[in-house]
Each structure stands twice: as structure tokens, then as C-alpha cells.
Amino acid sequence: MACNYFCDGVDKAPQRSLFNALGLTEEEMKRPLVGIVSSYNEIVPGHMNIDKIVEAVKMGVAMAGGTPRVFPAIAVCDGIAMGHVGMKYSLVTRDLIADSTECMAKAHAFDALVMIPNCDKNVPGLLMAAARINVPTIFVSGGPMLAGHVKGNKTSLSSMFEAVGSYSAGTISLEDVQEFENKACPTCGSCSGMYTANSMNCLTEVLGMGLGGNGTIPAVYSERLKLAKHAGMKVMELLEKNIRPRDIMTKEAFENALTTDMALGCSTNSMLHLPAIAHECGIDLELDYANEISARTPNLCHLAPAGHTYIEELNEAGGVYAVMNELSKKNLIHLDCMTCTGKTVGENIKNHENKNPEVIRPIDNPYSTTGGIAVLKGNLAPDTCVVKRSAVVPEMMVHEGPARVFDCEEDAITAIRGGKIVAGDVVVIRYEGPKGGPGMREMLNPTSAIAGMGLGSSVALITDGRFSGASRGASIGHVSPEAAQGGTIALVHEGDIISINIPENTIELKISDEELAKRRAEWKPREPKVNDGYLARYARLVSSAHKGATLG
């Protein structure tokens, strides 16, 4: 296999002198240089085990004839950042991760890369970087957390947030809350339901950038270390064959990702990240297309928070490949796409049978004949907004009620916990979009408070912010244009009637065109919430949510 860029020639002697300073041998300098992008840190539970993954990947690379070199990527824990100013810094890290990884990889002329992410923005950020850098690349994540156990039931982070709401409603005791606190999140790994991190790790498999099991093998299983070693070996094969990310992440691969997303019932955040990753590949992924795919794709999984099964059970049932194999029975998957295995999608998923029809519904017996995510449009969201349809109870699929309007998340939470929100209401949280937030905060606190107060089947929530994958109920986010740009959501008055029809993909503010035009003429932009630092720069540059909240 060819040596790296620095291995030959007198003109590269200065660089080799610095490699000598690293302690590299002459033999190591003559091998391909493989960058290992580690998102290990000691504050994010999904990343605390990544040091073990890194060591396994390095061993795999070395066994296959490469010279592995590790450099870092940052990661924010959305659960820890939730409900305070920290959440403004979550989505924005996606672009920092992509930018810094691009800088490191290009500056040091790596021949190939192994990306080791795990949590929400870390995965798409590194996928964006992989597309930009476009050297042979493979992904292996840190893996999902095992579910917790409280009073005989499996639990996850969303159970914990909802327990706080239930305590506010007086339906559980402080001792019950403390039991959840100690048992809901029992191991390292990305949170145990089909939240954003696990959604994106599963979709990395579907896109063809991760080996089978990347999205589902639990973090604490030794099998994940084996997967990491295989990833390290496989990247050397990709280098030898010169298979690059843009060879893998094609338009058809993104169609596969959207299709499997609908079957799995992934987080609505995938509707931000897939367009952003596609953008880096030179592909325009319009959100409207998601409804076309949803219309023909059955929803096969109800993983937490939509149901009572967890990622560990999806793994035991056959994993992502088994879901894709079910979809292929109705010709819903492009089987000829190249993947990081060096084989096609069809070759990868062949013989991966569904081992548990209670976890993965057979294609002829789905939860619904349409997909898990719906993109809505109407005068309240002229560009688009997004809802996780698979996590909405039947009685809320069509809803009409009075708007309860709040200009920030904190005010809404105070009202919900104070008993000021009642059945039938439509909670509107605005000025929380990519520009207005800035940073487009997740709204797990208010959605969990609504569920915990027993209002999950009677109250809708609409925002130009976004939702954690742990949110459930009629939680409609990514309203575009956002309030800070003068979108209709900025013009809603307290008590206005809002009509939501998820099966028809519509959302309407029930006022006349004349009244709407009058309010628009009277609207004035607000002063930015943040005027310095990275957030201010981000707010100036970021695009609309319906374009993936990209920076360029």
C-alpha cells in the first residue's frame, strides 16, 4: 500500500523530523497516515467510553498496515445542556466540529480517517466533515446506553424528565423522582431510546458510512470493541480501493436514509441533519421530499419515546439491516449503493432477518402505512415545520385550539408547571429558532412537563426551536420562517385558533389574510438576544431550519 504524503523526498524532511519528535519509527512513517477523530471526554456519558473504542480502532488500523494518529472533536451532552443557556450551544457545535475536523485533516494530509462520534451534533458534524474532506473514511460510534429499570419498567432519559413533570402535578413523590434519578441512565452510552444520537448513528449505517451494528450494539458490550477493530481494518481496505465518502453518500443513499428514518421513527432532528450533510455532498435535499417518501414507507418501529422498546432490543431483533431488509421486500431501498464495507447495500442486508416482530413489525403488519415523521405546511409555516408522527397519540393527529403564546422556553415551562395550560391548548414558543435563539434550543423540558402533567393527549406544542429525540406528543418544531425573521409564528396572538392536521400535512393560523397582512406590516424585528461571541456570529450566518440550519 502506498506510503503517506510525507514519507519520501528531501523536501519532506522537516515534516519527518517532527514525526521523529512524535516517536514514530521509519516503518510507521512509510505507512498510510490514518486520522482517528476521537470525541472522548469526561462530561458526556455517551463519550466516556470512547477512549476504549479509540484504542480498538488504532489496533485495527495498525493490524491492517496503517499508522493511526488521534486528534479530538468536541461534544455537548444535550441532556446536561437542557433547560438553560447551555442548550443554545448544542446545535451550533455541529459546524464547529465539521470545521475543526476539516482543518485538522487537511493541515496534516491524512490519507484516511476513522470518525468516532456518539452524541447528537457530533455524528452529523463529523459526517459533514467527511463529505468535505473526502478521503476514505469510516465511522464507529461509542454505542447506545442500556435502558434503566424503575419499578419493573424499562426507563430512559425521557422517563426522568417526565418524572419531574409528574412530581409537579403531584402524581408521584420526591422519593419516586430520586429513584428515577438513580436508575434511569444506568450505563455509559448515548441515551437508550430512538433519540437524536441513536437516530443519527443508525442512519450512518444506512448511508453506508458505518458497519452493521454501528447504531445498535450497546456501548458496554465487548462486541462494540470488535466492531471498532473491524472498522480500523476496513478503512485500510477503503483506502486501497479508493472508496471515498462522496462515492458512498449519493442521492440514492440519502433516499435510503430518509426511507429507513421513516420506518424506524427517528428523531425530528434528522430533518435538520440529513439536509446539512447532503449539502456538503453537493446534494439539495428538500424537506418536502420527506413527505413523498413517508407516503410510501410504513412505520415499523415504536422505540422509546414512541413506545416501550429500546435500542438494545432493536439490536437483538436484527438491527438496522433487518429493518432495511423488511423495507426491501416492497422495493423501498436502493440496493446497489456502495458502502464502507466495500459491498453494496443489497449484499450487506441479505439474510438479515427480523428476529422479533414485536420490535420490528413485518412489512405487511406495520404500525402505520406511512412513515414516522411528517413535514407540515400552511400559513403558520409557509416553508415547513416537522413533527414525529409516530410519537403522537391518535387523538392529537388532528387538533384545533387556542394559542398560548410565549417568547422563550422558560416562560412556557413556568406556565405549564404552574397549571396555567389546560386541555385543548396549543402552546406556542417562539424566538427560539436558529437566529432568534440563537442556536435553536431543544424543548424537552416543556414537552416532558406537558406529558408529566397528564396533558400529552390533549395539548400541542409549536415552536421555531426544535425538540429532543426524547420528546413525544404533538410536538411540532422547526417552524420556518422563524419568528426572528418575521415568520407567521411571530404574528400569533394569545387566543388565536391554530388548526393542526398531521395526516393532511397542514398547519394553519385561523385568521383572515387581511388581518395577517395587517399584523405583518406592524411587526418590528427584535434586538438580538446575544451580541457577542460565537453565538452572535452564528446568528448572523445561519440559514433557515428548513434548509438544515447550515452556515454556507
Short mmCIF file of C-alpha atoms in Angstrom, two decimals, residues 18-438:
data_model
loop_
_atom_site.label_atom_id
_atom_site.label_comp_id
_atom_site.label_asym_id
_atom_site.label_seq_id
_atom_site.Cartn_x
_atom_site.Cartn_y
_atom_site.Cartn_z
CA LEU A 18 8.56 16.35 13.56
CA PHE A 19 7.30 12.79 13.16
CA ASN A 20 10.57 11.72 14.80
CA ALA A 21 9.65 14.04 17.65
CA LEU A 22 6.43 12.04 17.99
CA GLY A 23 8.46 8.85 18.35
CA LEU A 24 7.38 7.41 15.02
CA THR A 25 9.67 4.78 13.53
CA GLU A 26 10.83 4.79 9.94
CA GLU A 27 8.48 1.87 9.31
CA GLU A 28 5.48 3.84 10.65
CA MET A 29 6.40 6.85 8.52
CA LYS A 30 6.23 4.70 5.38
CA ARG A 31 2.69 3.53 6.08
CA PRO A 32 -0.54 5.40 5.25
CA LEU A 33 -1.35 8.04 7.84
CA VAL A 34 -4.83 7.45 9.32
CA GLY A 35 -6.51 10.14 11.40
CA ILE A 36 -8.60 8.87 14.31
CA VAL A 37 -11.10 11.56 15.25
CA SER A 38 -11.93 10.94 18.90
CA SER A 39 -14.83 12.69 20.62
CA TYR A 40 -13.82 11.27 24.01
CA ASN A 41 -14.45 13.46 27.03
CA GLU A 42 -15.31 13.08 30.72
CA ILE A 43 -18.53 15.13 30.84
CA VAL A 44 -20.75 13.37 28.27
CA PRO A 45 -21.99 9.87 29.27
CA GLY A 46 -22.15 8.90 25.60
CA HIS A 47 -18.45 9.66 25.21
CA MET A 48 -16.82 8.43 28.41
CA ASN A 49 -16.11 5.01 26.85
CA ILE A 50 -14.75 6.32 23.57
CA ASP A 51 -11.15 6.03 24.77
CA LYS A 52 -11.66 2.24 24.65
CA ILE A 53 -13.13 2.48 21.15
CA VAL A 54 -10.17 4.60 20.04
CA GLU A 55 -7.65 2.02 21.26
CA ALA A 56 -9.53 -0.76 19.45
CA VAL A 57 -9.66 1.28 16.22
CA LYS A 58 -5.93 2.04 16.46
CA MET A 59 -5.22 -1.67 16.84
CA GLY A 60 -7.34 -2.45 13.78
CA VAL A 61 -5.59 0.20 11.67
CA ALA A 62 -2.15 -0.99 12.76
CA MET A 63 -3.02 -4.66 12.11
CA ALA A 64 -4.03 -3.70 8.56
CA GLY A 65 -0.83 -1.75 7.86
CA GLY A 66 -1.66 1.85 8.73
CA THR A 67 -0.24 4.40 11.14
CA PRO A 68 -3.05 5.72 13.37
CA ARG A 69 -2.86 9.22 14.87
CA VAL A 70 -5.57 10.53 17.20
CA PHE A 71 -6.98 14.05 17.34
CA PRO A 72 -10.07 15.36 19.15
CA ALA A 73 -13.57 16.56 18.39
CA ILE A 74 -15.80 18.34 20.91
CA ALA A 75 -19.23 17.12 22.00
CA VAL A 76 -22.07 18.63 24.05
CA CYS A 77 -24.44 16.49 26.12
CA ASP A 78 -27.91 17.76 25.24
CA GLY A 79 -29.38 16.34 28.43
CA ILE A 80 -26.94 18.28 30.60
CA ALA A 81 -27.34 21.41 28.46
CA MET A 82 -31.15 21.16 28.51
CA GLY A 83 -33.28 23.91 30.03
CA HIS A 84 -30.65 26.63 30.43
CA VAL A 85 -28.38 28.82 28.30
CA GLY A 86 -26.20 25.79 27.57
CA MET A 87 -28.75 24.46 25.08
CA LYS A 88 -28.03 27.44 22.83
CA TYR A 89 -24.60 25.88 22.35
CA SER A 90 -25.75 22.44 21.22
CA LEU A 91 -26.73 22.70 17.54
CA VAL A 92 -24.04 25.28 16.91
CA THR A 93 -21.32 22.75 17.76
CA ARG A 94 -22.23 20.72 14.69
CA ASP A 95 -20.50 23.31 12.49
CA LEU A 96 -17.59 23.78 14.88
CA ILE A 97 -16.99 20.03 14.76
CA ALA A 98 -17.15 19.95 10.97
CA ASP A 99 -14.90 23.00 10.61
CA SER A 100 -12.25 21.93 13.14
CA THR A 101 -12.08 18.37 11.77
CA GLU A 102 -11.68 19.71 8.24
CA CYS A 103 -8.85 21.95 9.46
CA MET A 104 -7.01 19.15 11.25
CA ALA A 105 -7.42 16.61 8.44
CA LYS A 106 -6.38 18.97 5.66
CA ALA A 107 -3.50 20.52 7.61
CA HIS A 108 -1.92 17.13 8.31
CA ALA A 109 -2.66 15.46 4.96
CA PHE A 110 -4.20 12.30 6.40
CA ASP A 111 -4.66 9.51 3.86
CA ALA A 112 -7.82 8.19 5.56
CA LEU A 113 -9.99 8.88 8.59
CA VAL A 114 -11.91 6.95 11.22
CA MET A 115 -14.59 9.07 12.87
CA ILE A 116 -15.59 8.12 16.43
CA PRO A 117 -18.64 10.17 17.46
CA ASN A 118 -21.66 9.29 19.54
CA CYS A 119 -23.98 12.11 20.55
CA ASP A 120 -26.41 14.41 18.83
CA LYS A 121 -24.37 17.03 16.91
CA ASN A 122 -21.15 15.06 16.97
CA VAL A 123 -22.40 12.47 14.47
CA PRO A 124 -23.76 14.85 11.80
CA GLY A 125 -20.85 17.25 12.32
CA LEU A 126 -18.36 14.50 11.51
CA LEU A 127 -20.46 13.28 8.57
CA MET A 128 -20.39 16.83 7.21
CA ALA A 129 -16.62 16.89 7.67
CA ALA A 130 -16.21 13.52 5.97
CA ALA A 131 -18.04 14.81 2.91
CA ARG A 132 -15.89 17.94 2.76
CA ILE A 133 -12.54 16.23 3.25
CA ASN A 134 -13.49 13.28 1.02
CA VAL A 135 -10.68 10.88 1.82
CA PRO A 136 -11.54 7.23 2.58
CA THR A 137 -13.47 7.36 5.86
CA ILE A 138 -15.40 5.05 8.15
CA PHE A 139 -17.50 5.69 11.28
CA VAL A 140 -17.75 3.73 14.51
CA SER A 141 -19.76 5.23 17.34
CA GLY A 142 -19.49 4.84 21.10
CA GLY A 143 -22.78 2.93 21.16
CA PRO A 144 -26.12 3.26 22.98
CA MET A 145 -26.80 3.13 26.70
CA LEU A 146 -28.72 0.21 28.16
CA ALA A 147 -32.22 1.03 29.37
CA GLY A 148 -32.77 1.68 33.05
CA HIS A 149 -35.23 -0.17 35.29
CA VAL A 150 -37.64 1.52 37.70
CA LYS A 151 -40.50 -0.33 39.41
CA GLY A 152 -40.36 -3.17 36.88
CA ASN A 153 -40.41 -0.90 33.82
CA LYS A 154 -37.61 -0.02 31.45
CA THR A 155 -36.68 3.66 31.52
CA SER A 156 -34.61 6.26 29.71
CA LEU A 157 -33.74 9.94 29.97
CA SER A 158 -37.21 10.98 28.80
CA SER A 159 -38.68 8.97 31.70
CA MET A 160 -36.55 11.11 34.02
CA PHE A 161 -37.72 14.41 32.56
CA GLU A 162 -41.36 13.26 32.63
CA ALA A 163 -40.95 12.19 36.26
CA VAL A 164 -40.16 15.82 37.10
CA GLY A 165 -43.42 16.85 35.40
CA SER A 166 -45.34 14.17 37.28
CA TYR A 167 -43.90 15.42 40.56
CA SER A 168 -45.02 18.97 39.67
CA ALA A 169 -48.50 17.56 39.04
CA GLY A 170 -48.46 15.83 42.42
CA THR A 171 -48.84 12.34 40.94
CA ILE A 172 -45.53 10.91 42.22
CA SER A 173 -43.44 11.50 45.34
CA LEU A 174 -40.00 13.03 45.75
CA GLU A 175 -38.73 9.54 46.61
CA ASP A 176 -40.04 8.32 43.24
CA VAL A 177 -38.17 11.12 41.47
CA GLN A 178 -34.99 10.16 43.29
CA GLU A 179 -35.39 6.54 42.22
CA PHE A 180 -35.66 7.66 38.59
CA GLU A 181 -32.65 9.91 39.11
CA ASN A 182 -30.53 6.98 40.27
CA LYS A 183 -31.76 4.33 37.84
CA ALA A 184 -32.96 5.94 34.56
CA CYS A 185 -29.50 6.12 32.97
CA PRO A 186 -27.58 3.07 34.21
CA THR A 187 -24.57 2.85 31.85
CA CYS A 188 -22.36 4.89 29.58
CA GLY A 189 -23.54 5.39 26.00
CA SER A 190 -25.93 7.54 24.01
CA CYS A 191 -29.38 7.67 25.67
CA SER A 192 -31.23 4.39 25.25
CA GLY A 193 -34.23 5.36 23.10
CA MET A 194 -34.55 6.40 19.45
CA TYR A 195 -33.37 9.88 20.30
CA THR A 196 -31.21 12.03 18.04
CA ALA A 197 -27.84 10.40 18.77
CA ASN A 198 -29.09 6.89 18.14
CA SER A 199 -31.13 8.07 15.15
CA MET A 200 -28.03 9.52 13.52
CA ASN A 201 -25.84 6.53 14.40
CA CYS A 202 -28.44 4.21 12.84
CA LEU A 203 -28.69 6.43 9.77
CA THR A 204 -24.88 6.36 9.46
CA GLU A 205 -25.27 2.63 8.85
CA VAL A 206 -27.99 3.29 6.27
CA LEU A 207 -25.93 5.93 4.46
CA GLY A 208 -23.19 3.32 4.18
CA MET A 209 -20.62 5.13 6.35
CA GLY A 210 -20.70 2.72 9.33
CA LEU A 211 -20.50 -1.06 9.61
CA GLY A 212 -23.56 -3.12 10.50
CA GLY A 213 -24.36 -2.75 14.20
CA ASN A 214 -22.81 0.70 14.49
CA GLY A 215 -26.12 2.23 15.57
CA THR A 216 -27.37 -0.52 17.86
CA ILE A 217 -24.65 -2.57 19.61
CA PRO A 218 -24.73 -1.31 23.24
CA ALA A 219 -21.79 0.73 24.47
CA VAL A 220 -20.95 -1.75 27.24
CA TYR A 221 -20.87 -4.84 25.00
CA SER A 222 -17.47 -6.26 24.09
CA GLU A 223 -18.91 -6.74 20.61
CA ARG A 224 -18.53 -2.98 20.13
CA LEU A 225 -14.77 -3.25 20.66
CA LYS A 226 -14.68 -5.92 17.97
CA LEU A 227 -16.69 -3.63 15.70
CA ALA A 228 -14.13 -0.87 16.32
CA LYS A 229 -11.22 -3.16 15.40
CA HIS A 230 -13.02 -4.18 12.21
CA ALA A 231 -13.64 -0.52 11.38
CA GLY A 232 -9.93 0.18 11.76
CA MET A 233 -9.09 -2.69 9.43
CA LYS A 234 -11.82 -1.80 6.97
CA VAL A 235 -10.66 1.80 6.49
CA MET A 236 -7.41 0.44 5.09
CA GLU A 237 -9.41 -1.56 2.54
CA LEU A 238 -11.34 1.59 1.62
CA LEU A 239 -8.01 3.36 1.13
CA GLU A 240 -6.67 0.59 -1.07
CA LYS A 241 -9.84 0.65 -3.21
CA ASN A 242 -10.03 4.48 -3.06
CA ILE A 243 -13.69 4.43 -1.94
CA ARG A 244 -14.50 7.90 -0.62
CA PRO A 245 -17.44 9.43 1.29
CA ARG A 246 -18.92 11.10 -1.78
CA ASP A 247 -18.82 7.75 -3.59
CA ILE A 248 -20.95 6.36 -0.76
CA MET A 249 -23.21 9.30 0.23
CA THR A 250 -25.08 9.66 -3.06
CA LYS A 251 -28.60 10.92 -3.70
CA GLU A 252 -29.84 7.33 -3.57
CA ALA A 253 -28.08 6.79 -0.23
CA PHE A 254 -29.90 9.81 1.22
CA GLU A 255 -33.18 8.42 -0.11
CA ASN A 256 -32.37 5.19 1.72
CA ALA A 257 -31.68 7.22 4.87
CA LEU A 258 -35.00 9.08 4.66
CA THR A 259 -36.85 5.83 3.99
CA THR A 260 -35.28 3.98 6.92
CA ASP A 261 -35.75 7.07 9.08
CA MET A 262 -39.50 6.80 8.43
CA ALA A 263 -39.53 3.09 9.24
CA LEU A 264 -37.53 3.48 12.46
CA GLY A 265 -39.39 6.58 13.70
CA CYS A 266 -36.23 8.62 14.18
CA SER A 267 -35.85 11.99 15.88
CA THR A 268 -37.15 15.08 14.05
CA ASN A 269 -33.59 16.40 14.29
CA SER A 270 -32.73 14.12 11.39
CA MET A 271 -34.70 16.60 9.30
CA LEU A 272 -32.06 19.21 10.20
CA HIS A 273 -29.03 16.99 9.86
CA LEU A 274 -29.69 14.99 6.69
CA PRO A 275 -30.15 18.16 4.55
CA ALA A 276 -26.98 19.64 6.09
CA ILE A 277 -24.93 16.51 5.36
CA ALA A 278 -26.38 16.29 1.85
CA HIS A 279 -25.46 19.96 1.31
CA GLU A 280 -21.81 19.10 1.99
CA CYS A 281 -22.09 16.35 -0.63
CA GLY A 282 -23.43 18.83 -3.20
CA ILE A 283 -26.95 17.40 -2.95
CA ASP A 284 -30.05 19.55 -2.36
CA LEU A 285 -32.35 17.56 -0.06
CA GLU A 286 -35.69 19.38 0.07
CA LEU A 287 -37.81 18.64 3.14
CA ASP A 288 -40.96 18.36 1.04
CA TYR A 289 -39.44 15.20 -0.40
CA ALA A 290 -39.68 13.61 3.05
CA ASN A 291 -43.48 13.53 2.75
CA GLU A 292 -43.24 11.74 -0.60
CA ILE A 293 -41.07 9.08 1.00
CA SER A 294 -43.26 8.96 4.12
CA ALA A 295 -46.37 8.39 1.99
CA ARG A 296 -44.93 5.12 0.65
CA THR A 297 -42.93 3.97 3.70
CA PRO A 298 -44.55 2.08 6.58
CA ASN A 299 -43.53 2.80 10.17
CA LEU A 300 -42.14 -0.48 11.53
CA CYS A 301 -40.70 0.51 14.93
CA HIS A 302 -42.06 2.25 18.02
CA LEU A 303 -38.89 2.66 20.04
CA ALA A 304 -38.84 4.92 23.09
CA PRO A 305 -40.15 7.57 23.42
CA ALA A 306 -42.82 6.44 20.90
CA GLY A 307 -43.13 3.02 22.55
CA HIS A 308 -41.71 0.75 25.22
CA THR A 309 -38.82 -0.86 23.36
CA TYR A 310 -35.25 0.37 23.33
CA ILE A 311 -32.17 0.34 21.11
CA GLU A 312 -30.82 -2.76 22.85
CA GLU A 313 -33.98 -4.60 21.73
CA LEU A 314 -33.62 -3.31 18.18
CA ASN A 315 -30.10 -4.74 18.23
CA GLU A 316 -31.36 -8.13 19.41
CA ALA A 317 -34.11 -8.10 16.77
CA GLY A 318 -31.59 -7.82 13.95
CA GLY A 319 -30.68 -4.16 13.97
CA VAL A 320 -30.84 -1.61 11.20
CA TYR A 321 -30.02 -4.16 8.50
CA ALA A 322 -33.10 -6.20 9.47
CA VAL A 323 -35.27 -3.08 9.15
CA MET A 324 -33.77 -2.34 5.73
CA ASN A 325 -34.31 -5.95 4.69
CA GLU A 326 -38.02 -5.64 5.58
CA LEU A 327 -38.23 -2.46 3.50
CA SER A 328 -36.52 -4.15 0.57
CA LYS A 329 -39.40 -6.64 0.37
CA LYS A 330 -41.51 -3.77 -1.01
CA ASN A 331 -38.64 -2.45 -3.18
CA LEU A 332 -38.30 0.64 -0.97
CA ILE A 333 -34.49 0.52 -0.71
CA HIS A 334 -31.83 1.24 -3.34
CA LEU A 335 -29.83 -1.98 -3.12
CA ASP A 336 -26.96 -1.09 -5.42
CA CYS A 337 -25.48 1.78 -3.35
CA MET A 338 -21.80 1.32 -2.40
CA THR A 339 -20.97 1.25 1.33
CA CYS A 340 -17.95 1.33 3.62
CA THR A 341 -17.96 -2.47 3.73
CA GLY A 342 -16.80 -2.43 0.12
CA LYS A 343 -20.08 -4.15 -0.73
CA THR A 344 -23.46 -2.84 -1.84
CA VAL A 345 -26.45 -2.24 0.42
CA GLY A 346 -28.11 -5.33 -1.07
CA GLU A 347 -25.13 -7.51 -0.23
CA ASN A 348 -24.96 -6.11 3.30
CA ILE A 349 -28.60 -6.66 4.26
CA LYS A 350 -29.11 -10.01 2.55
CA ASN A 351 -30.13 -12.71 5.05
CA HIS A 352 -30.50 -10.23 7.94
CA GLU A 353 -33.89 -11.47 9.06
CA ASN A 354 -36.25 -9.88 11.55
CA LYS A 355 -35.81 -11.85 14.77
CA ASN A 356 -38.58 -10.16 16.76
CA PRO A 357 -41.76 -8.95 15.02
CA GLU A 358 -42.80 -7.19 18.24
CA VAL A 359 -39.79 -4.86 17.96
CA ILE A 360 -39.58 -4.64 14.16
CA ARG A 361 -43.01 -5.03 12.66
CA PRO A 362 -43.10 -7.11 9.45
CA ILE A 363 -43.58 -5.00 6.32
CA ASP A 364 -47.15 -6.35 5.93
CA ASN A 365 -48.11 -5.51 9.52
CA PRO A 366 -46.74 -2.01 10.23
CA TYR A 367 -47.71 0.38 13.00
CA SER A 368 -48.90 2.66 10.21
CA THR A 369 -48.71 2.64 6.43
CA THR A 370 -46.94 5.99 6.47
CA GLY A 371 -43.61 7.00 7.95
CA GLY A 372 -42.66 8.20 11.42
CA ILE A 373 -42.02 11.85 10.51
CA ALA A 374 -44.33 14.35 8.82
CA VAL A 375 -43.46 17.72 7.30
CA LEU A 376 -46.33 20.20 7.67
CA LYS A 377 -47.05 23.39 5.73
CA GLY A 378 -49.60 26.19 5.94
CA ASN A 379 -49.84 29.88 6.66
CA LEU A 380 -48.25 29.33 10.10
CA ALA A 381 -45.26 27.58 8.50
CA PRO A 382 -45.08 28.64 4.83
CA ASP A 383 -41.70 26.96 4.34
CA THR A 384 -42.18 23.88 6.58
CA CYS A 385 -42.33 22.50 10.10
CA VAL A 386 -41.72 18.99 11.38
CA VAL A 387 -43.41 16.52 13.75
CA LYS A 388 -42.53 12.98 14.87
CA ARG A 389 -45.84 11.47 13.81
CA SER A 390 -45.05 8.05 15.28
CA ALA A 391 -44.88 9.60 18.78
CA VAL A 392 -48.26 11.38 18.52
CA VAL A 393 -51.32 9.73 20.08
CA PRO A 394 -54.24 9.16 17.66
CA GLU A 395 -56.49 11.77 19.28
CA MET A 396 -53.91 14.51 18.61
CA MET A 397 -53.34 13.76 14.92
CA VAL A 398 -56.00 16.38 14.19
CA HIS A 399 -56.28 19.21 16.71
CA GLU A 400 -57.62 22.73 16.91
CA GLY A 401 -57.25 25.01 19.89
CA PRO A 402 -56.35 28.42 21.27
CA ALA A 403 -52.77 29.65 21.13
CA ARG A 404 -50.91 30.18 24.42
CA VAL A 405 -48.01 32.37 23.32
CA PHE A 406 -44.54 32.56 24.92
CA ASP A 407 -41.45 34.34 23.65
CA CYS A 408 -39.00 31.98 25.32
CA GLU A 409 -38.84 28.44 26.66
CA GLU A 410 -38.53 29.45 30.31
CA ASP A 411 -41.84 31.35 30.34
CA ALA A 412 -43.64 28.37 28.81
CA ILE A 413 -42.23 25.96 31.42
CA THR A 414 -43.33 28.25 34.23
CA ALA A 415 -46.86 28.35 32.83
CA ILE A 416 -47.05 24.59 32.29
CA ARG A 417 -45.78 23.70 35.75
CA GLY A 418 -47.95 26.41 37.26
CA GLY A 419 -51.09 24.73 35.93
CA LYS A 420 -51.90 27.56 33.51
CA ILE A 421 -52.04 25.29 30.45
CA VAL A 422 -55.23 23.27 30.05
CA ALA A 423 -56.54 20.55 27.78
CA GLY A 424 -57.08 21.78 24.22
CA ASP A 425 -54.42 24.50 24.31
CA VAL A 426 -51.76 24.99 21.65
CA VAL A 427 -48.56 26.18 23.33
CA VAL A 428 -46.51 28.43 21.02
CA ILE A 429 -42.83 29.02 21.90
CA ARG A 430 -41.13 31.46 19.54
CA TYR A 431 -37.91 33.45 19.10
CA GLU A 432 -36.06 30.19 19.75
CA GLY A 433 -35.05 29.44 16.12
CA PRO A 434 -31.53 29.22 14.66
CA LYS A 435 -31.21 33.03 14.51
CA GLY A 436 -33.64 34.06 17.21
CA GLY A 437 -32.49 31.69 19.96
CA PRO A 438 -29.82 31.86 18.81
#
